PDB file of C-alpha atoms in Angstrom:
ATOM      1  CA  UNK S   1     122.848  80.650 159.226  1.00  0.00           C
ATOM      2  CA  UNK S   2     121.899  80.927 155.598  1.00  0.00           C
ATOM      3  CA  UNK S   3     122.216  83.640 153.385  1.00  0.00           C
ATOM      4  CA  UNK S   4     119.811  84.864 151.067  1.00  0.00           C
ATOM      5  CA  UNK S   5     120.570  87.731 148.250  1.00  0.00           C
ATOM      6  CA  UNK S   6     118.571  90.564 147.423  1.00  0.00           C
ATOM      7  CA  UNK S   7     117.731  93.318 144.434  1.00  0.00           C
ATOM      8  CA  UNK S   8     117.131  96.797 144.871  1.00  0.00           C
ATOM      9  CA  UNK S   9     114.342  97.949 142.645  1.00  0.00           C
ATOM     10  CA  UNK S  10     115.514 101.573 143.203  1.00  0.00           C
ATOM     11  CA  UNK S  11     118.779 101.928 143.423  1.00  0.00           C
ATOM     12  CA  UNK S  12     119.929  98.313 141.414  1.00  0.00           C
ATOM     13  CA  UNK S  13     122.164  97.389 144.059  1.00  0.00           C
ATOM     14  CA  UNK S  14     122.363  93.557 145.556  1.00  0.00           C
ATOM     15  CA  UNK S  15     123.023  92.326 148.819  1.00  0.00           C
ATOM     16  CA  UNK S  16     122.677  89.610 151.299  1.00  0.00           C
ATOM     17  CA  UNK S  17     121.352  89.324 154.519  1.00  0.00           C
ATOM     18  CA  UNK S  18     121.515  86.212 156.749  1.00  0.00           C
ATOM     19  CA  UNK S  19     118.753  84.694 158.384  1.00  0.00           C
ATOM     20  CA  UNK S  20     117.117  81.832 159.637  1.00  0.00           C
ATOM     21  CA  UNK S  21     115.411  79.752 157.083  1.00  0.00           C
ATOM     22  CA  UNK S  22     111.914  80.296 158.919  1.00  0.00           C
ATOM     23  CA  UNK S  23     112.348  83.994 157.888  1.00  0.00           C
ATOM     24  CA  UNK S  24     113.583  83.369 154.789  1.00  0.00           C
ATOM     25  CA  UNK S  25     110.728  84.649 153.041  1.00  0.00           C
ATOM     26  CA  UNK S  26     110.381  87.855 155.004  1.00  0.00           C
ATOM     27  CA  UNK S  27     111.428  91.682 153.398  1.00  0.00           C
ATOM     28  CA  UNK S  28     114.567  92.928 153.692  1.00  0.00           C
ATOM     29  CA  UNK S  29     115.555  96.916 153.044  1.00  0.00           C
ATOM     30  CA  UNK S  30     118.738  97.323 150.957  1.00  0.00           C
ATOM     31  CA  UNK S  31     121.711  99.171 152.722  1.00  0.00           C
ATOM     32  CA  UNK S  32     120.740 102.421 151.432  1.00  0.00           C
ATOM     33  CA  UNK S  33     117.167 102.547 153.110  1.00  0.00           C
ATOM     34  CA  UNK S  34     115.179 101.479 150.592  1.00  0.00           C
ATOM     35  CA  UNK S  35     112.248  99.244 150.864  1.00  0.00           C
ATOM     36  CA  UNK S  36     111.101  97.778 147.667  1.00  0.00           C
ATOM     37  CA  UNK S  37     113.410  95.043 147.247  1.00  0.00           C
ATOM     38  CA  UNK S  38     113.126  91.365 145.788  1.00  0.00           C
ATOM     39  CA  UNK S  39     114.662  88.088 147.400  1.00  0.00           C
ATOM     40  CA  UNK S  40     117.038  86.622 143.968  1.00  0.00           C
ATOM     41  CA  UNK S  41     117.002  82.885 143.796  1.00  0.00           C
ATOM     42  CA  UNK S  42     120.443  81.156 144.081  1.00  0.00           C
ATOM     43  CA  UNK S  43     121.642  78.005 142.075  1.00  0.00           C
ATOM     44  CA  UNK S  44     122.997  75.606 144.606  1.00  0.00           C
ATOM     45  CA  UNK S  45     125.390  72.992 143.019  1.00  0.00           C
ATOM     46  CA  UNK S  46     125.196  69.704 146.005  1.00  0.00           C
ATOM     47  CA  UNK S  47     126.375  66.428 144.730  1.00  0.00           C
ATOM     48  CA  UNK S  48     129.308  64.280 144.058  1.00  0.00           C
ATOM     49  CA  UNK S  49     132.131  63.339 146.364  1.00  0.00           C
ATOM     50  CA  UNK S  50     133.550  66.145 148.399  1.00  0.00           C
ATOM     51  CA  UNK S  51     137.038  66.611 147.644  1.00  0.00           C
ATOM     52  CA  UNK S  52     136.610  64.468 143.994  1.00  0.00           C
ATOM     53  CA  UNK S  53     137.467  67.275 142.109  1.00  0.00           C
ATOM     54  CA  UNK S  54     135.879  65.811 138.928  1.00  0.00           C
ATOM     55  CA  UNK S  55     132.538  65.156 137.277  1.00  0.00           C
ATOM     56  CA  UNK S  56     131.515  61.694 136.814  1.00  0.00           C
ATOM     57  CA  UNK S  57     132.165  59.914 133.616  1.00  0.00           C
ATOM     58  CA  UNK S  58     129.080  59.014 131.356  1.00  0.00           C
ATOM     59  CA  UNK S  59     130.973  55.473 130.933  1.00  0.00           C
ATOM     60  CA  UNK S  60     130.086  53.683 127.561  1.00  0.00           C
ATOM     61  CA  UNK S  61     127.590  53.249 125.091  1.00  0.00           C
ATOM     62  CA  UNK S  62     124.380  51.671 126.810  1.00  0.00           C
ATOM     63  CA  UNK S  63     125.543  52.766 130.438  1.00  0.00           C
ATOM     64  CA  UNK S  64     122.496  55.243 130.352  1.00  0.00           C
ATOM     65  CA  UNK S  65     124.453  57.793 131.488  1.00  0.00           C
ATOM     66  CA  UNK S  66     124.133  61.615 130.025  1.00  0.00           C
ATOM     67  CA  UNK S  67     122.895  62.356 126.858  1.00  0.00           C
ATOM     68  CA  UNK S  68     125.668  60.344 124.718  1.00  0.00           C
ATOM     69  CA  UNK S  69     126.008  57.686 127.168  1.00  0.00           C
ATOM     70  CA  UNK S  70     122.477  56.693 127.067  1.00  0.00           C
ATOM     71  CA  UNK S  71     122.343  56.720 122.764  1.00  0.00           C
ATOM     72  CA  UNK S  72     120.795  60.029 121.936  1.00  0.00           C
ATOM     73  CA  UNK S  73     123.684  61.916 120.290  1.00  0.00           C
ATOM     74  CA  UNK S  74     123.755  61.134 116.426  1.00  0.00           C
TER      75      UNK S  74
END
């Protein structure tokens, strides 16, 4: 089940409550009680092969790959 993360407007605290993704969107109180919270949004890294345990090269000039790769570095 995922897990979403949470602010605390009151008390500043953040925490995570799991949930199915149809009630992803719904309010959540933070463990103190309080009510006015806000749902954080989470950067998700998903690519690669798993296991790889390295970034894929650029490769060389005119391979389009990446900023240098494709020519734009000067």
């Amino acid at each position: 089940m995922p897990r979403y993360e949470f602010r605390c407007r009151t008390c500043g605290d953040t925490f995570e409550v799991s949930r199915p993704m149809a009630r992803s969107s719904d309010p959540a109180s933070c463990p103190a009680g309080h009510d006015d919270t806000v749902k954080l949004l989470s950067a998700v890294a998903v690519g690669g092969a798993a296991g790889s345990g390295s970034a894929p090269s650029g490769g060389g000039a005119g391979s389009g790959g990446g900023c240098c790769g494709g020519g734009c570095c000067g």
